[in-house]
mmCIF file of C-alpha atoms in Angstrom:
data_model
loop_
_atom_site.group_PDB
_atom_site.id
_atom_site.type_symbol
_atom_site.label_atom_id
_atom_site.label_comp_id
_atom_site.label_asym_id
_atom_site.label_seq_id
_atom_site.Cartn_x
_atom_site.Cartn_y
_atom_site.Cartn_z
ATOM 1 C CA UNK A 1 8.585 27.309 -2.791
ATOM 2 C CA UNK A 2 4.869 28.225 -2.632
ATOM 3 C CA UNK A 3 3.833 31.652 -3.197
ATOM 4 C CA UNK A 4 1.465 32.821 -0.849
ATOM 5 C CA UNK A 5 -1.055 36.258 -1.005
ATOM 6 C CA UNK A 6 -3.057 38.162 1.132
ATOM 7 C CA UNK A 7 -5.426 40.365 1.223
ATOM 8 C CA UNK A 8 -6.113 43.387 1.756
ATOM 9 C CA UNK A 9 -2.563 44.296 2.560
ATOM 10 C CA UNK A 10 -3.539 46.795 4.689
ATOM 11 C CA UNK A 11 -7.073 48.107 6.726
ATOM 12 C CA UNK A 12 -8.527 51.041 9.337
ATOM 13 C CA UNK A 13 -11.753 49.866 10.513
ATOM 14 C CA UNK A 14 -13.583 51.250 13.327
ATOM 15 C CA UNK A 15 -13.595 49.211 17.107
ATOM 16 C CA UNK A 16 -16.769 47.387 17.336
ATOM 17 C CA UNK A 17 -16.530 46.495 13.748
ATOM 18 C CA UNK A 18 -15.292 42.627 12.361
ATOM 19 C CA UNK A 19 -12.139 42.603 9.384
ATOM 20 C CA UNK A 20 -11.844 39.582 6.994
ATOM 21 C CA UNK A 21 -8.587 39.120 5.955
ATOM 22 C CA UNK A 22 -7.898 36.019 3.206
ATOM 23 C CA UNK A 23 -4.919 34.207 2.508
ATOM 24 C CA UNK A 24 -4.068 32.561 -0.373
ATOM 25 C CA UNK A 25 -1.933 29.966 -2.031
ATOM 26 C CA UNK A 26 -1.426 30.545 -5.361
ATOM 27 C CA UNK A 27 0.271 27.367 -6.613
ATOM 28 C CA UNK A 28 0.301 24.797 -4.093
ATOM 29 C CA UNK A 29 -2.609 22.801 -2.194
ATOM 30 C CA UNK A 30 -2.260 23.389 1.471
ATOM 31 C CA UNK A 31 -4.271 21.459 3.371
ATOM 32 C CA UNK A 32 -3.123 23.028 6.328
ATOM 33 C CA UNK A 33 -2.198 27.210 6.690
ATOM 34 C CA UNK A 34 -1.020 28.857 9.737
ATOM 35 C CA UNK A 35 -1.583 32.612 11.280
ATOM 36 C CA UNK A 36 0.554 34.369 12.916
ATOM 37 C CA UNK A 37 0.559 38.173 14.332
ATOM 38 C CA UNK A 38 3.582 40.089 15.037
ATOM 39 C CA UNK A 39 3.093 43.653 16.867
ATOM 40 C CA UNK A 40 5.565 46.359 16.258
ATOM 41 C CA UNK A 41 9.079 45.515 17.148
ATOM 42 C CA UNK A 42 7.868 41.861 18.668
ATOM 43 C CA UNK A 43 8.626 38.213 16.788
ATOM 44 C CA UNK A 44 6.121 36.384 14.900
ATOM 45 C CA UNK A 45 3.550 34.969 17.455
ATOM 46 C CA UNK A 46 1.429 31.949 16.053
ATOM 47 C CA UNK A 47 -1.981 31.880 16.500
ATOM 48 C CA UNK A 48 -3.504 29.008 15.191
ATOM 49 C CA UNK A 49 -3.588 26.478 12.360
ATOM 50 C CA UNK A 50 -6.078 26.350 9.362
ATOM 51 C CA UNK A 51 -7.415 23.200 8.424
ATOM 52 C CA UNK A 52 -8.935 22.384 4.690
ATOM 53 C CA UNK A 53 -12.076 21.207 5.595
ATOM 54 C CA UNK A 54 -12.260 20.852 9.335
ATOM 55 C CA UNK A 55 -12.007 23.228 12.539
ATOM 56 C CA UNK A 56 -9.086 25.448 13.279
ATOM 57 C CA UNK A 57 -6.744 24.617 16.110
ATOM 58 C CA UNK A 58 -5.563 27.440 18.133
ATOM 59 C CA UNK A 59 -2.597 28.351 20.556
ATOM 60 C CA UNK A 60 -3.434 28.951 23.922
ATOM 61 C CA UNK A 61 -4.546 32.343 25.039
ATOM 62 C CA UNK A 62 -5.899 33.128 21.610
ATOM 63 C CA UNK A 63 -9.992 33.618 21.512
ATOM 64 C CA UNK A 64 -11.179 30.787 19.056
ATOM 65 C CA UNK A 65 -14.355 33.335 19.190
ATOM 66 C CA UNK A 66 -12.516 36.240 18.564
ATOM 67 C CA UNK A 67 -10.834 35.214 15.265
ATOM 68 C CA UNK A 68 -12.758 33.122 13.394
ATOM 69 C CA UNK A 69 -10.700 30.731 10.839
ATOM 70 C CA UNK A 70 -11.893 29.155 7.669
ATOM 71 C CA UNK A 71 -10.742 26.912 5.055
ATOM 72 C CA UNK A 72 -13.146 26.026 3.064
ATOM 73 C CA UNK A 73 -11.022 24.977 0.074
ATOM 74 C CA UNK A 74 -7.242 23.833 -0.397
ATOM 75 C CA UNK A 75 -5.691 27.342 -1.344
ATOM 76 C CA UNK A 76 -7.736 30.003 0.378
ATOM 77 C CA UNK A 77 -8.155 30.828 4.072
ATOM 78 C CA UNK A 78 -9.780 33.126 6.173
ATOM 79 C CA UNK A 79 -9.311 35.051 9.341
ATOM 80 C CA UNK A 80 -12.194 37.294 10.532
ATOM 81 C CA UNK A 81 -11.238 39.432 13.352
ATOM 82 C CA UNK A 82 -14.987 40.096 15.152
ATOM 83 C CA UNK A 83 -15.187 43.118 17.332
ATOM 84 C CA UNK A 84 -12.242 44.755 16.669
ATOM 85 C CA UNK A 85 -10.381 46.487 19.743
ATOM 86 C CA UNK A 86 -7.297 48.641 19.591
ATOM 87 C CA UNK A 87 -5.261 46.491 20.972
ATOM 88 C CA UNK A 88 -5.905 44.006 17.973
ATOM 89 C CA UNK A 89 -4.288 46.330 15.667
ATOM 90 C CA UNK A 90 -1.117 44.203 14.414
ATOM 91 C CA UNK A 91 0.192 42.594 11.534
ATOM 92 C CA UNK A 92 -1.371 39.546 10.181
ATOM 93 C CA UNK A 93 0.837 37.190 8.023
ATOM 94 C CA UNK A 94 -0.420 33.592 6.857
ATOM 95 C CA UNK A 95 2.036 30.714 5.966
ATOM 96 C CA UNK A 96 2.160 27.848 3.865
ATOM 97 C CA UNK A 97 4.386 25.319 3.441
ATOM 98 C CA UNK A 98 5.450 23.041 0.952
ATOM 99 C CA UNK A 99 6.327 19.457 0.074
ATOM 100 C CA UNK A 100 10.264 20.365 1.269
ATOM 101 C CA UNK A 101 8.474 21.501 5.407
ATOM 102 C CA UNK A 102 9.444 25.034 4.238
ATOM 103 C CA UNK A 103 7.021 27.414 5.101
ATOM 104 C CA UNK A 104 6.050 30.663 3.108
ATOM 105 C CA UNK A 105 4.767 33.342 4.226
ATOM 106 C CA UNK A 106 1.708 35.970 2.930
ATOM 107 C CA UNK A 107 3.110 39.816 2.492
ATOM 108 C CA UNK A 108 1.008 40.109 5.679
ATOM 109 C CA UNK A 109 -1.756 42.589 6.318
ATOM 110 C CA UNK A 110 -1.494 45.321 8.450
ATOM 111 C CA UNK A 111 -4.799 45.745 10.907
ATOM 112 C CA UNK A 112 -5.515 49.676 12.063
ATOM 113 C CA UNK A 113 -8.359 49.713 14.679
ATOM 114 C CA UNK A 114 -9.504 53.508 15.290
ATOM 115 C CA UNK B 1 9.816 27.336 25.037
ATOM 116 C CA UNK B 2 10.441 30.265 22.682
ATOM 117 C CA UNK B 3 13.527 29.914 21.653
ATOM 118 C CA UNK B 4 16.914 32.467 22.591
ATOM 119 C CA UNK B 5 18.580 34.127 19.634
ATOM 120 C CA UNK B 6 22.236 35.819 20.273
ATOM 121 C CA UNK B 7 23.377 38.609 19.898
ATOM 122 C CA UNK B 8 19.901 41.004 20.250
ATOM 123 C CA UNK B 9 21.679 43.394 17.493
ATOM 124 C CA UNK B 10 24.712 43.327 14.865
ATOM 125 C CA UNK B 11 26.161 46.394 13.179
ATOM 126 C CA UNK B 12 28.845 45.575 10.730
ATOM 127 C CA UNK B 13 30.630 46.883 7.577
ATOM 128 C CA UNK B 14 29.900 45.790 4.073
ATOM 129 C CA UNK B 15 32.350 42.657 3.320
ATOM 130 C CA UNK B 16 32.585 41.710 7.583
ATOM 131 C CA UNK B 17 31.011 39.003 8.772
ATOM 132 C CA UNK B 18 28.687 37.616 11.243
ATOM 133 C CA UNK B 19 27.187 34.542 13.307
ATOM 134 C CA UNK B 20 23.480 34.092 14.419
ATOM 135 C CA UNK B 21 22.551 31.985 17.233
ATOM 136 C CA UNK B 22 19.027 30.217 17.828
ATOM 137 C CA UNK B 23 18.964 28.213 20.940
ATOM 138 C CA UNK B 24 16.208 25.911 22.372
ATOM 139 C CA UNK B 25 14.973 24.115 25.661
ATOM 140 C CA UNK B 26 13.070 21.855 23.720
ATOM 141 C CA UNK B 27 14.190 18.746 21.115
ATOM 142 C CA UNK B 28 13.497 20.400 17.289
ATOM 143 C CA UNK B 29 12.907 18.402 14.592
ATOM 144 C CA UNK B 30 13.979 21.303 12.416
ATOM 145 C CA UNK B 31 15.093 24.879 12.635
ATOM 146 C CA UNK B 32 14.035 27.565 9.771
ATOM 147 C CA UNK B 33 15.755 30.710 9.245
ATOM 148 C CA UNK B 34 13.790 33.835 8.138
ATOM 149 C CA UNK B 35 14.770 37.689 7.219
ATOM 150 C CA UNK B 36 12.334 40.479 8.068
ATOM 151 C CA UNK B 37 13.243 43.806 6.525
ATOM 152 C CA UNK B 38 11.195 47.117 7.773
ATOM 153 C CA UNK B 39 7.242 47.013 6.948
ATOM 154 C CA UNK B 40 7.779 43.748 5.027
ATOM 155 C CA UNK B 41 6.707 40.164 5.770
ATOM 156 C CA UNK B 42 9.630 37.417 6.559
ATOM 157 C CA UNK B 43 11.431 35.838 3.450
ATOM 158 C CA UNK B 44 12.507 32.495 3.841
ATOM 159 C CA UNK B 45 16.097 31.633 3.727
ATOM 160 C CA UNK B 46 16.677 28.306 5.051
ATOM 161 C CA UNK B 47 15.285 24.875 6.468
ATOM 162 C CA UNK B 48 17.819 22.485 8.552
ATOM 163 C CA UNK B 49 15.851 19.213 9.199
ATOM 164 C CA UNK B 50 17.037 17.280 12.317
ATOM 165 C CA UNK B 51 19.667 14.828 11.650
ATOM 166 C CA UNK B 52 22.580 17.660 11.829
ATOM 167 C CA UNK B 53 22.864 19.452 8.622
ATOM 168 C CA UNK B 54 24.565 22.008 7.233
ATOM 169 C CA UNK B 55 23.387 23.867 4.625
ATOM 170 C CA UNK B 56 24.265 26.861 2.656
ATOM 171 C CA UNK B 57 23.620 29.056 -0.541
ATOM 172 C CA UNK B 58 25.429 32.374 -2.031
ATOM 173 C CA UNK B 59 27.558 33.422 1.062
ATOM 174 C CA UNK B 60 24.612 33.117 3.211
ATOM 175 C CA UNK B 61 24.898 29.479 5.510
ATOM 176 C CA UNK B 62 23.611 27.541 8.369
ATOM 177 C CA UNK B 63 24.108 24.666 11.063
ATOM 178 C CA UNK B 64 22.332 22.607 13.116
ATOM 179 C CA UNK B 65 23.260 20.887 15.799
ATOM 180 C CA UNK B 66 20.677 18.613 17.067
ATOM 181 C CA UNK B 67 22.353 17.419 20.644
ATOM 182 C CA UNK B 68 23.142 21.038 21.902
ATOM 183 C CA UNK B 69 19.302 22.208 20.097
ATOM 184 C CA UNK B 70 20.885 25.076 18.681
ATOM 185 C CA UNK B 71 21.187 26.022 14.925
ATOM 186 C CA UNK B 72 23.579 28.741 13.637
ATOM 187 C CA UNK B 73 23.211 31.583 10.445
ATOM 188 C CA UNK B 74 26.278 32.381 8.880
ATOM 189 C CA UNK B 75 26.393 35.682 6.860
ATOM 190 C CA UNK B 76 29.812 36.286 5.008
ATOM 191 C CA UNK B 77 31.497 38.864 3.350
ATOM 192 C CA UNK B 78 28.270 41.084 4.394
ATOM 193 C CA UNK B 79 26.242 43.239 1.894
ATOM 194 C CA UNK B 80 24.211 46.520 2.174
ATOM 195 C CA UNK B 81 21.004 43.923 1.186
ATOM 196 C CA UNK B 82 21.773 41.574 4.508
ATOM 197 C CA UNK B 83 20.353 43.978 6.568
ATOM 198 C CA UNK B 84 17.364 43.373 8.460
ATOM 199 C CA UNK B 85 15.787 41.608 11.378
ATOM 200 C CA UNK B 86 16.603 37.685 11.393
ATOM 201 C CA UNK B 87 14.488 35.217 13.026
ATOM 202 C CA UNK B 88 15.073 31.557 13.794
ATOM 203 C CA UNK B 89 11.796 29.388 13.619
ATOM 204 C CA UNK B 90 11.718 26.449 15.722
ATOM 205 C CA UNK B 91 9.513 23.126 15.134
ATOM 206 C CA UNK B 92 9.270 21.494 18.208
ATOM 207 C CA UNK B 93 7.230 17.968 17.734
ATOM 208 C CA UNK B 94 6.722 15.981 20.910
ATOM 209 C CA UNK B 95 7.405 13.246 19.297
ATOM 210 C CA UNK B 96 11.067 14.192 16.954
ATOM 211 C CA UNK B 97 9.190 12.244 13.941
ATOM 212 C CA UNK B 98 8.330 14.788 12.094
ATOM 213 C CA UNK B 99 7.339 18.322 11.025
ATOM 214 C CA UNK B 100 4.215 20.147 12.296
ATOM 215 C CA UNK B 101 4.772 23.113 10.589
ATOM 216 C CA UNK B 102 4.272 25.145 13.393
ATOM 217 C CA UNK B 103 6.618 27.523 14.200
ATOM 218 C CA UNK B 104 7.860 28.971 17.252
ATOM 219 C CA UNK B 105 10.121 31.886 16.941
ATOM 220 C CA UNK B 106 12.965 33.446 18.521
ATOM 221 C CA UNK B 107 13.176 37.160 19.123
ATOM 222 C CA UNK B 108 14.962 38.230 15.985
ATOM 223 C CA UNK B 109 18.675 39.467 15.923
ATOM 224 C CA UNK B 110 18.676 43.250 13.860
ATOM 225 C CA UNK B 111 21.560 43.210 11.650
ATOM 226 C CA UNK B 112 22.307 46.829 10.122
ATOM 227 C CA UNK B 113 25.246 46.958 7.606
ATOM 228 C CA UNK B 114 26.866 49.876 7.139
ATOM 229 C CA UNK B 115 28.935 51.223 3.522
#
């Protein structure tokens, strides 16, 4: 299966402030990644689809604005979380999947906004 | 459309057993099976593509029953290691021809197993 990184695994940044957080796969070419966020106790929510090369596609009620998705290459992806709020504080996981439809997920990074 | 795991929570005894069930509304073109354990991202277990499989690895095995939309996790003979929060991932294409990758997930079923 693919193996999948993230990074940072974890970050505290102050409201007001944006949060890049990258996700990559280390030994497959994904020309599409997904994101998902899962608050405490909750099931994995997703929140939009990467795609190499073009615009992100995004789940309803999720603020294209908001978090801001690029892949600009076939194993790394980026979600930038701009103006941080509380209530954005979560867990962040990316997945990939492979030639077999399984999908692999990131360790996840864990999002603090003080 | 998320789809309805049963039961909410297990507790069980090492060497017991115990059945997962993922339900949907919608027509899935396959059904993934993930554990979460505390702090830690999901680990994939299994895929179960549409066309009814069964599928199954160590003492850890699942169904899929594409009429009835529902997929079950079998966990036998239970181990300290199997506990954890289980979630069922649905892909739900409109049009049953293939994958999309994107999941939809139940609301996990905690299984704690005690020594």
């Amino acid at each position: 299966g693919a193996v999948v990184s993230q990074h940072p695994s974890w970050v505290i940044c102050k409201s007001g402030t944006s949060v890049k957080i990258e996700c990559r796969s280390l030994d497959f070419q994904a020309t599409t990644m997904f994101w998902y966020r899962q608050f405490p106790k909750q099931s994995l929510m997703l929140m939009a689809t990467s795609n190499e090369g073009s615009k992100a596609t995004y789940e309803q009620g999720v603020e294209k604005d908001k978090f801001l998705i690029n892949h600009a290459s076939l194993t790394l992806s980026t979600l930038t979380v701009t103006s941080a709020h509380p209530e954005d504080s979560s867990f962040y996981i990316c997945s990939v999947g492979d030639i077999s439809y399984e999908q692999y997920f990131g360790p996840g990074t864990r999002l603090t906004v003080t | 459309q998320q789809p309805v795991q049963s039961p909410q929570a297990v507790i069980l005894r090492e060497g017991e057993d115990a059945v997962i069930n993922c339900s949907s509304s919608k027509a899935l073109y396959s059904v993934h099976w993930y554990r979460q354990k505390h702090g830690e991202a999901p680990v994939f277990l299994m895929i179960l593509l549409k066309g009814g499989e069964q599928k199954g690895h160590d003492k850890i095995s699942a169904s899929f029953n594409e009429k009835k939309q529902q997929s079950s996790l079998y966990l036998t003979a239970s181990q300290l290691s199997y506990s954890g929060t289980y979630f069922c991932g649905t892909d739900n294409d409109e049009t049953g021809s293939s994958n999309t990758g994107k999941l939809i997930f139940g609301q996990g079923t905690t299984l704690q197993v005690k020594p």
